[in-house]
Amino acid sequence: PVLLAGFIACAFNCCLFQAVAFSQTEITALSSNEPKKPAGPASNPEQEIAVLKKEELELAETLMKDFPDSIDPVILMGNLWERHGDATKALEYFNKALKQNQKRSDVYKVIGWFFMHMEQYEQAIGYWQKAIELDPNIPDVHNNIALALMGQNKQSQAIEELEKDVKISPGSSFSYFLLGQLYLRQEEYE
């Protein structure tokens, strides 16, 4: 009992010391449900967003330095550049990721979308087919291929891809919707 009481007193003192070490604003920020605002002189939403973007990119850069043998920080950096609207830098990082590990189907899937957005359907399909080659059950990739085929006016091939997609992902309402649209165009419905 004496040892247990000593342990409890020590733990209480430790918690008390940690609580005193926090500043009042940190305690208030932790207890409130409001998100913590970025530090710095940002005074309008655009400046705050710029500060957050910079912090995100710095954090990803730090992760890449701290984990040089890991592909995940490289993919994270590509995702960040994509989200911030710089496709060139995003592709640069995704290609770095593929140089590190050519067996990442998710990276091929993402790169396929870059080509899809540029309406370079054949290149998009090539990347998506590589993703399927690496992971035959990867969700949504057959759907993506179908969209590219539809952009090329290849409806019957798009239907084949969508039928493969619903076998992999039976809950894919978008694939069912596209199938319905394609069948309606071909007037092949019951």
Short mmCIF file of N, CA, C and O in Angstrom, two decimals, residues 22-158:
data_model
loop_
_atom_site.label_atom_id
_atom_site.label_comp_id
_atom_site.label_asym_id
_atom_site.label_seq_id
_atom_site.Cartn_x
_atom_site.Cartn_y
_atom_site.Cartn_z
N PHE A 22 2.29 24.01 -19.26
CA PHE A 22 1.50 24.55 -20.38
C PHE A 22 1.16 26.00 -20.11
O PHE A 22 0.86 26.38 -18.98
N SER A 23 1.18 26.79 -21.12
CA SER A 23 0.71 28.16 -20.95
C SER A 23 -0.82 28.15 -20.92
O SER A 23 -1.44 27.19 -21.36
N GLN A 24 -1.37 29.22 -20.41
CA GLN A 24 -2.83 29.31 -20.31
C GLN A 24 -3.48 29.20 -21.69
O GLN A 24 -4.52 28.57 -21.84
N THR A 25 -2.88 29.80 -22.73
CA THR A 25 -3.48 29.73 -24.07
C THR A 25 -3.45 28.32 -24.62
O THR A 25 -4.38 27.92 -25.31
N GLU A 26 -2.40 27.55 -24.32
CA GLU A 26 -2.34 26.17 -24.78
C GLU A 26 -3.42 25.33 -24.12
O GLU A 26 -4.07 24.51 -24.75
N ILE A 27 -3.64 25.56 -22.81
CA ILE A 27 -4.67 24.81 -22.10
C ILE A 27 -6.04 25.18 -22.66
O ILE A 27 -6.88 24.31 -22.90
N THR A 28 -6.27 26.46 -22.91
CA THR A 28 -7.54 26.90 -23.49
C THR A 28 -7.73 26.29 -24.87
O THR A 28 -8.80 25.81 -25.21
N ALA A 29 -6.66 26.29 -25.69
CA ALA A 29 -6.75 25.73 -27.03
C ALA A 29 -7.04 24.24 -26.99
O ALA A 29 -7.81 23.73 -27.80
N LEU A 30 -6.43 23.52 -26.03
CA LEU A 30 -6.66 22.09 -25.93
C LEU A 30 -8.08 21.78 -25.46
O LEU A 30 -8.67 20.79 -25.87
N SER A 31 -8.62 22.64 -24.58
CA SER A 31 -9.94 22.35 -24.04
C SER A 31 -11.07 22.78 -24.96
O SER A 31 -12.18 22.32 -24.84
N SER A 32 -10.79 23.68 -25.91
CA SER A 32 -11.85 24.12 -26.82
C SER A 32 -11.92 23.20 -28.02
O SER A 32 -10.97 22.51 -28.34
N ASN A 33 -13.05 23.22 -28.68
CA ASN A 33 -13.23 22.41 -29.88
C ASN A 33 -12.81 23.14 -31.14
O ASN A 33 -12.90 22.59 -32.22
N GLU A 34 -12.39 24.39 -31.02
CA GLU A 34 -12.01 25.16 -32.19
C GLU A 34 -10.62 24.72 -32.65
O GLU A 34 -9.75 24.43 -31.84
N PRO A 35 -10.41 24.68 -33.98
CA PRO A 35 -9.09 24.31 -34.48
C PRO A 35 -8.05 25.38 -34.13
O PRO A 35 -8.37 26.56 -34.05
N LYS A 36 -6.84 24.94 -33.90
CA LYS A 36 -5.76 25.85 -33.57
C LYS A 36 -5.40 26.67 -34.80
O LYS A 36 -5.23 26.13 -35.89
N LYS A 37 -5.29 27.97 -34.63
CA LYS A 37 -4.96 28.85 -35.75
C LYS A 37 -3.46 28.82 -35.97
O LYS A 37 -2.69 28.68 -35.03
N PRO A 38 -3.02 28.93 -37.21
CA PRO A 38 -1.59 28.91 -37.48
C PRO A 38 -0.90 30.13 -36.87
O PRO A 38 -1.47 31.21 -36.82
N ALA A 39 0.33 29.87 -36.42
CA ALA A 39 1.11 30.96 -35.85
C ALA A 39 1.57 31.88 -36.97
O ALA A 39 1.74 31.46 -38.10
N GLY A 40 1.77 33.12 -36.63
CA GLY A 40 2.28 34.04 -37.64
C GLY A 40 1.34 35.20 -37.86
O GLY A 40 0.26 35.28 -37.28
N PRO A 41 1.76 36.11 -38.72
CA PRO A 41 1.00 37.35 -38.90
C PRO A 41 -0.15 37.25 -39.89
O PRO A 41 -0.64 38.27 -40.33
N ALA A 42 -0.59 36.05 -40.25
CA ALA A 42 -1.66 35.92 -41.24
C ALA A 42 -2.91 36.62 -40.72
O ALA A 42 -3.35 36.37 -39.61
N SER A 43 -3.47 37.49 -41.55
CA SER A 43 -4.62 38.25 -41.09
C SER A 43 -5.86 38.01 -41.93
O SER A 43 -6.94 38.38 -41.53
N ASN A 44 -5.72 37.43 -43.11
CA ASN A 44 -6.89 37.14 -43.91
C ASN A 44 -6.86 35.67 -44.32
O ASN A 44 -5.82 35.01 -44.20
N PRO A 45 -7.97 35.14 -44.80
CA PRO A 45 -8.02 33.70 -45.13
C PRO A 45 -6.97 33.26 -46.15
O PRO A 45 -6.40 32.18 -46.02
N GLU A 46 -6.69 34.09 -47.15
CA GLU A 46 -5.69 33.70 -48.16
C GLU A 46 -4.32 33.55 -47.54
O GLU A 46 -3.58 32.62 -47.84
N GLN A 47 -3.97 34.47 -46.63
CA GLN A 47 -2.68 34.39 -45.96
C GLN A 47 -2.62 33.17 -45.04
O GLN A 47 -1.60 32.50 -44.95
N GLU A 48 -3.72 32.89 -44.35
CA GLU A 48 -3.76 31.73 -43.47
C GLU A 48 -3.60 30.44 -44.26
O GLU A 48 -2.90 29.53 -43.84
N ILE A 49 -4.25 30.38 -45.42
CA ILE A 49 -4.12 29.19 -46.27
C ILE A 49 -2.69 29.04 -46.75
O ILE A 49 -2.14 27.94 -46.76
N ALA A 50 -2.07 30.14 -47.14
CA ALA A 50 -0.67 30.10 -47.60
C ALA A 50 0.24 29.59 -46.49
O ALA A 50 1.15 28.79 -46.74
N VAL A 51 -0.01 30.02 -45.25
CA VAL A 51 0.79 29.57 -44.12
C VAL A 51 0.60 28.07 -43.91
O VAL A 51 1.56 27.32 -43.71
N LEU A 52 -0.64 27.61 -43.98
CA LEU A 52 -0.92 26.18 -43.80
C LEU A 52 -0.29 25.34 -44.91
O LEU A 52 0.27 24.27 -44.64
N LYS A 53 -0.36 25.82 -46.15
CA LYS A 53 0.26 25.09 -47.26
C LYS A 53 1.76 24.96 -47.02
O LYS A 53 2.34 23.89 -47.20
N LYS A 54 2.38 26.06 -46.61
CA LYS A 54 3.81 26.05 -46.35
C LYS A 54 4.15 25.05 -45.25
O LYS A 54 5.11 24.28 -45.35
N GLU A 55 3.34 25.06 -44.17
CA GLU A 55 3.57 24.13 -43.07
C GLU A 55 3.42 22.68 -43.52
O GLU A 55 4.21 21.81 -43.12
N GLU A 56 2.41 22.41 -44.35
CA GLU A 56 2.21 21.04 -44.86
C GLU A 56 3.43 20.58 -45.65
O GLU A 56 3.93 19.47 -45.46
N LEU A 57 3.88 21.43 -46.56
CA LEU A 57 5.01 21.07 -47.41
C LEU A 57 6.29 20.91 -46.59
O LEU A 57 7.08 19.99 -46.84
N GLU A 58 6.49 21.77 -45.58
CA GLU A 58 7.66 21.64 -44.72
C GLU A 58 7.61 20.33 -43.93
O GLU A 58 8.63 19.66 -43.77
N LEU A 59 6.42 19.97 -43.44
CA LEU A 59 6.28 18.73 -42.70
C LEU A 59 6.58 17.53 -43.59
O LEU A 59 7.31 16.62 -43.19
N ALA A 60 6.06 17.54 -44.80
CA ALA A 60 6.33 16.43 -45.73
C ALA A 60 7.81 16.37 -46.07
O ALA A 60 8.39 15.28 -46.17
N GLU A 61 8.43 17.52 -46.24
CA GLU A 61 9.87 17.57 -46.52
C GLU A 61 10.66 16.97 -45.36
O GLU A 61 11.60 16.20 -45.57
N THR A 62 10.26 17.31 -44.14
CA THR A 62 10.90 16.76 -42.94
C THR A 62 10.74 15.24 -42.90
O THR A 62 11.69 14.51 -42.59
N LEU A 63 9.54 14.75 -43.21
CA LEU A 63 9.31 13.31 -43.21
C LEU A 63 10.19 12.62 -44.25
O LEU A 63 10.71 11.52 -44.01
N MET A 64 10.36 13.25 -45.41
CA MET A 64 11.21 12.67 -46.44
C MET A 64 12.66 12.58 -45.96
O MET A 64 13.35 11.60 -46.25
N LYS A 65 13.12 13.59 -45.21
CA LYS A 65 14.49 13.57 -44.68
C LYS A 65 14.63 12.57 -43.56
O LYS A 65 15.64 11.89 -43.46
N ASP A 66 13.60 12.49 -42.70
CA ASP A 66 13.66 11.59 -41.55
C ASP A 66 13.51 10.12 -41.94
O ASP A 66 13.99 9.24 -41.23
N PHE A 67 12.81 9.88 -43.04
CA PHE A 67 12.57 8.50 -43.50
C PHE A 67 12.98 8.37 -44.97
O PHE A 67 12.13 8.18 -45.84
N PRO A 68 14.28 8.48 -45.26
CA PRO A 68 14.72 8.50 -46.65
C PRO A 68 14.47 7.21 -47.42
O PRO A 68 14.39 7.23 -48.65
N ASP A 69 14.31 6.10 -46.72
CA ASP A 69 14.07 4.82 -47.40
C ASP A 69 12.59 4.51 -47.56
O ASP A 69 12.24 3.47 -48.12
N SER A 70 11.74 5.39 -47.06
CA SER A 70 10.29 5.15 -47.15
C SER A 70 9.71 5.89 -48.34
O SER A 70 10.01 7.06 -48.59
N ILE A 71 8.83 5.21 -49.03
CA ILE A 71 8.16 5.80 -50.19
C ILE A 71 6.96 6.66 -49.79
O ILE A 71 6.57 7.58 -50.51
N ASP A 72 6.40 6.42 -48.61
CA ASP A 72 5.19 7.11 -48.18
C ASP A 72 5.33 8.63 -48.09
O ASP A 72 4.43 9.35 -48.55
N PRO A 73 6.42 9.17 -47.53
CA PRO A 73 6.54 10.63 -47.52
C PRO A 73 6.64 11.23 -48.94
O PRO A 73 6.17 12.34 -49.18
N VAL A 74 7.22 10.49 -49.86
CA VAL A 74 7.33 10.96 -51.25
C VAL A 74 5.93 11.03 -51.87
O VAL A 74 5.58 12.00 -52.54
N ILE A 75 5.12 10.00 -51.62
CA ILE A 75 3.75 9.99 -52.12
C ILE A 75 2.95 11.11 -51.45
O ILE A 75 2.17 11.80 -52.12
N LEU A 76 3.16 11.31 -50.16
CA LEU A 76 2.49 12.40 -49.45
C LEU A 76 2.82 13.74 -50.10
O LEU A 76 1.94 14.57 -50.33
N MET A 77 4.09 13.95 -50.43
CA MET A 77 4.49 15.21 -51.06
C MET A 77 3.81 15.36 -52.43
O MET A 77 3.33 16.44 -52.76
N GLY A 78 3.71 14.28 -53.18
CA GLY A 78 2.99 14.33 -54.46
C GLY A 78 1.53 14.68 -54.26
O GLY A 78 0.96 15.50 -54.99
N ASN A 79 0.90 14.07 -53.26
CA ASN A 79 -0.51 14.37 -52.96
C ASN A 79 -0.70 15.84 -52.57
O ASN A 79 -1.68 16.47 -52.96
N LEU A 80 0.24 16.36 -51.79
CA LEU A 80 0.14 17.76 -51.38
C LEU A 80 0.25 18.71 -52.57
O LEU A 80 -0.53 19.65 -52.71
N TRP A 81 1.23 18.45 -53.43
CA TRP A 81 1.38 19.31 -54.61
C TRP A 81 0.16 19.20 -55.52
O TRP A 81 -0.28 20.20 -56.08
N GLU A 82 -0.41 18.01 -55.61
CA GLU A 82 -1.63 17.85 -56.42
C GLU A 82 -2.76 18.67 -55.81
O GLU A 82 -3.47 19.39 -56.51
N ARG A 83 -2.92 18.58 -54.50
CA ARG A 83 -3.99 19.30 -53.82
C ARG A 83 -3.80 20.81 -53.95
O ARG A 83 -4.76 21.57 -54.01
N HIS A 84 -2.54 21.25 -53.99
CA HIS A 84 -2.26 22.68 -54.11
C HIS A 84 -2.24 23.15 -55.56
O HIS A 84 -1.92 24.30 -55.83
N GLY A 85 -2.57 22.25 -56.50
CA GLY A 85 -2.75 22.65 -57.89
C GLY A 85 -1.51 22.68 -58.75
O GLY A 85 -1.54 23.24 -59.84
N ASP A 86 -0.42 22.08 -58.31
CA ASP A 86 0.80 22.06 -59.11
C ASP A 86 1.02 20.63 -59.64
O ASP A 86 1.73 19.82 -59.04
N ALA A 87 0.43 20.34 -60.79
CA ALA A 87 0.49 19.00 -61.36
C ALA A 87 1.91 18.60 -61.74
O ALA A 87 2.28 17.43 -61.59
N THR A 88 2.70 19.56 -62.19
CA THR A 88 4.07 19.24 -62.60
C THR A 88 4.88 18.73 -61.41
O THR A 88 5.55 17.70 -61.51
N LYS A 89 4.82 19.45 -60.29
CA LYS A 89 5.56 19.00 -59.10
C LYS A 89 4.98 17.70 -58.55
O LYS A 89 5.72 16.84 -58.09
N ALA A 90 3.66 17.56 -58.59
CA ALA A 90 3.04 16.34 -58.10
C ALA A 90 3.54 15.14 -58.91
O ALA A 90 3.94 14.12 -58.33
N LEU A 91 3.52 15.27 -60.23
CA LEU A 91 4.00 14.17 -61.08
C LEU A 91 5.48 13.87 -60.82
O LEU A 91 5.89 12.70 -60.85
N GLU A 92 6.24 14.90 -60.56
CA GLU A 92 7.66 14.71 -60.24
C GLU A 92 7.82 13.79 -59.03
O GLU A 92 8.62 12.85 -59.04
N TYR A 93 7.03 14.04 -57.99
CA TYR A 93 7.14 13.22 -56.78
C TYR A 93 6.55 11.83 -56.98
O TYR A 93 7.08 10.84 -56.46
N PHE A 94 5.46 11.72 -57.75
CA PHE A 94 4.92 10.39 -58.01
C PHE A 94 5.89 9.56 -58.83
O PHE A 94 6.03 8.35 -58.61
N ASN A 95 6.58 10.18 -59.77
CA ASN A 95 7.58 9.45 -60.55
C ASN A 95 8.77 9.06 -59.67
O ASN A 95 9.33 7.98 -59.85
N LYS A 96 9.15 9.91 -58.71
CA LYS A 96 10.19 9.54 -57.74
C LYS A 96 9.75 8.31 -56.95
O LYS A 96 10.54 7.41 -56.69
N ALA A 97 8.47 8.30 -56.58
CA ALA A 97 7.94 7.16 -55.82
C ALA A 97 8.03 5.88 -56.64
O ALA A 97 8.39 4.82 -56.13
N LEU A 98 7.71 5.99 -57.94
CA LEU A 98 7.78 4.79 -58.80
C LEU A 98 9.23 4.34 -58.98
O LEU A 98 9.47 3.13 -59.12
N LYS A 99 10.18 5.26 -58.96
CA LYS A 99 11.59 4.86 -59.06
C LYS A 99 12.00 4.09 -57.81
O LYS A 99 12.80 3.16 -57.90
N GLN A 100 11.42 4.46 -56.66
CA GLN A 100 11.72 3.76 -55.42
C GLN A 100 11.04 2.39 -55.36
O GLN A 100 11.59 1.44 -54.82
N ASN A 101 9.81 2.33 -55.87
CA ASN A 101 9.05 1.09 -55.79
C ASN A 101 8.05 1.04 -56.94
O ASN A 101 7.04 1.72 -56.92
N GLN A 102 8.35 0.22 -57.93
CA GLN A 102 7.51 0.12 -59.11
C GLN A 102 6.29 -0.76 -58.90
O GLN A 102 5.53 -0.99 -59.82
N LYS A 103 6.09 -1.24 -57.69
CA LYS A 103 4.98 -2.15 -57.42
C LYS A 103 3.86 -1.47 -56.63
O LYS A 103 3.05 -2.14 -56.01
N ARG A 104 3.78 -0.17 -56.66
CA ARG A 104 2.73 0.57 -55.94
C ARG A 104 1.60 0.88 -56.91
O ARG A 104 1.63 1.85 -57.66
N SER A 105 0.56 0.06 -56.87
CA SER A 105 -0.57 0.25 -57.78
C SER A 105 -1.27 1.58 -57.55
O SER A 105 -1.78 2.20 -58.49
N ASP A 106 -1.29 2.04 -56.29
CA ASP A 106 -1.96 3.31 -55.99
C ASP A 106 -1.30 4.50 -56.69
O ASP A 106 -1.96 5.45 -57.10
N VAL A 107 0.02 4.43 -56.90
CA VAL A 107 0.72 5.52 -57.57
C VAL A 107 0.37 5.51 -59.07
O VAL A 107 0.13 6.57 -59.65
N TYR A 108 0.30 4.34 -59.66
CA TYR A 108 -0.11 4.26 -61.07
C TYR A 108 -1.53 4.79 -61.24
O TYR A 108 -1.85 5.45 -62.22
N LYS A 109 -2.38 4.48 -60.26
CA LYS A 109 -3.77 4.95 -60.31
C LYS A 109 -3.83 6.48 -60.31
O LYS A 109 -4.55 7.09 -61.09
N VAL A 110 -3.05 7.10 -59.43
CA VAL A 110 -3.04 8.56 -59.34
C VAL A 110 -2.48 9.19 -60.61
O VAL A 110 -3.04 10.16 -61.13
N ILE A 111 -1.39 8.65 -61.12
CA ILE A 111 -0.79 9.21 -62.33
C ILE A 111 -1.76 9.10 -63.50
O ILE A 111 -1.84 9.99 -64.34
N GLY A 112 -2.51 8.01 -63.56
CA GLY A 112 -3.51 7.86 -64.61
C GLY A 112 -4.48 9.02 -64.65
O GLY A 112 -4.87 9.50 -65.72
N TRP A 113 -4.86 9.53 -63.47
CA TRP A 113 -5.79 10.65 -63.42
C TRP A 113 -5.20 11.93 -64.00
O TRP A 113 -5.90 12.74 -64.59
N PHE A 114 -3.89 12.12 -63.84
CA PHE A 114 -3.26 13.30 -64.43
C PHE A 114 -3.45 13.30 -65.94
O PHE A 114 -3.80 14.31 -66.54
N PHE A 115 -3.22 12.13 -66.54
CA PHE A 115 -3.37 12.03 -68.00
C PHE A 115 -4.84 12.11 -68.41
O PHE A 115 -5.17 12.67 -69.45
N MET A 116 -5.71 11.59 -67.58
CA MET A 116 -7.14 11.69 -67.86
C MET A 116 -7.59 13.15 -67.90
O MET A 116 -8.33 13.56 -68.80
N HIS A 117 -7.12 13.93 -66.95
CA HIS A 117 -7.49 15.34 -66.90
C HIS A 117 -6.96 16.11 -68.11
O HIS A 117 -7.55 17.12 -68.50
N MET A 118 -5.88 15.63 -68.68
CA MET A 118 -5.33 16.27 -69.88
C MET A 118 -5.92 15.67 -71.16
O MET A 118 -5.47 15.97 -72.25
N GLU A 119 -6.91 14.78 -70.98
CA GLU A 119 -7.58 14.08 -72.08
C GLU A 119 -6.61 13.26 -72.92
O GLU A 119 -6.80 13.06 -74.11
N GLN A 120 -5.57 12.76 -72.27
CA GLN A 120 -4.63 11.83 -72.90
C GLN A 120 -5.03 10.42 -72.45
O GLN A 120 -4.41 9.80 -71.60
N TYR A 121 -6.13 9.96 -73.07
CA TYR A 121 -6.80 8.75 -72.62
C TYR A 121 -5.94 7.50 -72.70
O TYR A 121 -5.96 6.67 -71.79
N GLU A 122 -5.19 7.35 -73.77
CA GLU A 122 -4.38 6.14 -73.93
C GLU A 122 -3.32 6.05 -72.83
O GLU A 122 -3.09 4.97 -72.29
N GLN A 123 -2.68 7.17 -72.52
CA GLN A 123 -1.68 7.15 -71.45
C GLN A 123 -2.33 6.86 -70.11
O GLN A 123 -1.79 6.10 -69.31
N ALA A 124 -3.49 7.45 -69.86
CA ALA A 124 -4.21 7.18 -68.61
C ALA A 124 -4.54 5.70 -68.50
O ALA A 124 -4.30 5.08 -67.46
N ILE A 125 -5.06 5.15 -69.58
CA ILE A 125 -5.41 3.72 -69.58
C ILE A 125 -4.17 2.87 -69.33
O ILE A 125 -4.22 1.89 -68.57
N GLY A 126 -3.05 3.24 -69.92
CA GLY A 126 -1.81 2.50 -69.70
C GLY A 126 -1.40 2.45 -68.24
O GLY A 126 -1.03 1.40 -67.71
N TYR A 127 -1.48 3.58 -67.56
CA TYR A 127 -1.14 3.60 -66.13
C TYR A 127 -2.14 2.79 -65.32
O TYR A 127 -1.77 2.07 -64.39
N TRP A 128 -3.42 2.91 -65.66
CA TRP A 128 -4.42 2.15 -64.91
C TRP A 128 -4.29 0.64 -65.16
O TRP A 128 -4.51 -0.15 -64.24
N GLN A 129 -3.93 0.26 -66.36
CA GLN A 129 -3.73 -1.17 -66.63
C GLN A 129 -2.55 -1.70 -65.84
O GLN A 129 -2.56 -2.84 -65.37
N LYS A 130 -1.52 -0.88 -65.68
CA LYS A 130 -0.37 -1.28 -64.86
C LYS A 130 -0.82 -1.45 -63.40
O LYS A 130 -0.40 -2.39 -62.72
N ALA A 131 -1.69 -0.57 -62.93
CA ALA A 131 -2.21 -0.69 -61.56
C ALA A 131 -2.96 -2.01 -61.39
O ALA A 131 -2.80 -2.71 -60.38
N ILE A 132 -3.77 -2.37 -62.39
CA ILE A 132 -4.54 -3.63 -62.33
C ILE A 132 -3.60 -4.82 -62.41
O ILE A 132 -3.82 -5.83 -61.73
N GLU A 133 -2.57 -4.70 -63.21
CA GLU A 133 -1.58 -5.78 -63.31
C GLU A 133 -0.95 -6.07 -61.94
O GLU A 133 -0.73 -7.22 -61.58
N LEU A 134 -0.68 -5.00 -61.18
CA LEU A 134 -0.08 -5.16 -59.86
C LEU A 134 -1.09 -5.59 -58.80
O LEU A 134 -0.75 -6.32 -57.87
N ASP A 135 -2.32 -5.12 -58.93
CA ASP A 135 -3.37 -5.44 -57.96
C ASP A 135 -4.69 -5.61 -58.71
O ASP A 135 -5.41 -4.64 -58.94
N PRO A 136 -5.02 -6.84 -59.12
CA PRO A 136 -6.23 -7.07 -59.91
C PRO A 136 -7.53 -6.65 -59.23
O PRO A 136 -8.54 -6.43 -59.90
N ASN A 137 -7.53 -6.50 -57.91
CA ASN A 137 -8.74 -6.14 -57.19
C ASN A 137 -8.74 -4.70 -56.70
O ASN A 137 -9.51 -4.35 -55.81
N ILE A 138 -7.90 -3.87 -57.28
CA ILE A 138 -7.86 -2.47 -56.86
C ILE A 138 -9.18 -1.80 -57.24
O ILE A 138 -9.65 -1.92 -58.36
N PRO A 139 -9.82 -1.15 -56.28
CA PRO A 139 -11.13 -0.55 -56.55
C PRO A 139 -11.05 0.65 -57.49
O PRO A 139 -10.08 1.39 -57.49
N ASP A 140 -12.10 0.81 -58.28
CA ASP A 140 -12.35 1.97 -59.13
C ASP A 140 -11.48 2.09 -60.38
O ASP A 140 -11.74 2.95 -61.20
N VAL A 141 -10.47 1.29 -60.54
CA VAL A 141 -9.60 1.46 -61.70
C VAL A 141 -10.31 1.04 -62.98
O VAL A 141 -10.17 1.71 -64.01
N HIS A 142 -11.09 -0.02 -62.94
CA HIS A 142 -11.85 -0.40 -64.14
C HIS A 142 -12.85 0.71 -64.49
O HIS A 142 -13.08 1.00 -65.66
N ASN A 143 -13.41 1.33 -63.47
CA ASN A 143 -14.31 2.46 -63.67
C ASN A 143 -13.57 3.60 -64.37
O ASN A 143 -14.08 4.22 -65.30
N ASN A 144 -12.34 3.88 -63.92
CA ASN A 144 -11.53 4.94 -64.52
C ASN A 144 -11.24 4.64 -65.99
O ASN A 144 -11.34 5.52 -66.85
N ILE A 145 -10.90 3.39 -66.25
CA ILE A 145 -10.63 2.99 -67.64
C ILE A 145 -11.89 3.18 -68.48
O ILE A 145 -11.83 3.66 -69.62
N ALA A 146 -13.02 2.82 -67.91
CA ALA A 146 -14.29 2.98 -68.64
C ALA A 146 -14.53 4.45 -68.98
O ALA A 146 -14.97 4.77 -70.10
N LEU A 147 -14.24 5.35 -68.06
CA LEU A 147 -14.41 6.77 -68.34
C LEU A 147 -13.51 7.22 -69.49
O LEU A 147 -13.93 7.99 -70.36
N ALA A 148 -12.27 6.74 -69.49
CA ALA A 148 -11.35 7.09 -70.58
C ALA A 148 -11.85 6.52 -71.91
O ALA A 148 -11.78 7.19 -72.94
N LEU A 149 -12.36 5.30 -71.87
CA LEU A 149 -12.90 4.69 -73.09
C LEU A 149 -14.13 5.45 -73.58
O LEU A 149 -14.32 5.63 -74.79
N MET A 150 -14.94 5.92 -72.65
CA MET A 150 -16.09 6.71 -73.04
C MET A 150 -15.64 8.02 -73.69
O MET A 150 -16.27 8.50 -74.64
N GLY A 151 -14.54 8.59 -73.21
CA GLY A 151 -13.98 9.78 -73.82
C GLY A 151 -13.50 9.54 -75.23
O GLY A 151 -13.39 10.47 -76.03
N GLN A 152 -13.21 8.29 -75.53
CA GLN A 152 -12.78 7.90 -76.89
C GLN A 152 -13.94 7.35 -77.70
O GLN A 152 -13.73 6.83 -78.79
N ASN A 153 -15.13 7.39 -77.14
CA ASN A 153 -16.34 6.89 -77.80
C ASN A 153 -16.28 5.38 -78.05
O ASN A 153 -16.74 4.88 -79.08
N LYS A 154 -15.73 4.66 -77.09
CA LYS A 154 -15.62 3.20 -77.17
C LYS A 154 -16.55 2.59 -76.11
O LYS A 154 -16.11 2.03 -75.12
N GLN A 155 -17.86 2.71 -76.38
CA GLN A 155 -18.86 2.32 -75.39
C GLN A 155 -18.83 0.83 -75.04
O GLN A 155 -18.97 0.47 -73.88
N SER A 156 -18.70 -0.04 -76.02
CA SER A 156 -18.75 -1.47 -75.71
C SER A 156 -17.58 -1.89 -74.83
O SER A 156 -17.74 -2.70 -73.91
N GLN A 157 -16.40 -1.32 -75.07
CA GLN A 157 -15.25 -1.63 -74.21
C GLN A 157 -15.45 -1.02 -72.82
O GLN A 157 -15.05 -1.62 -71.82
N ALA A 158 -16.07 0.16 -72.77
CA ALA A 158 -16.35 0.78 -71.48
C ALA A 158 -17.30 -0.09 -70.66
O ALA A 158 -17.12 -0.25 -69.45
#
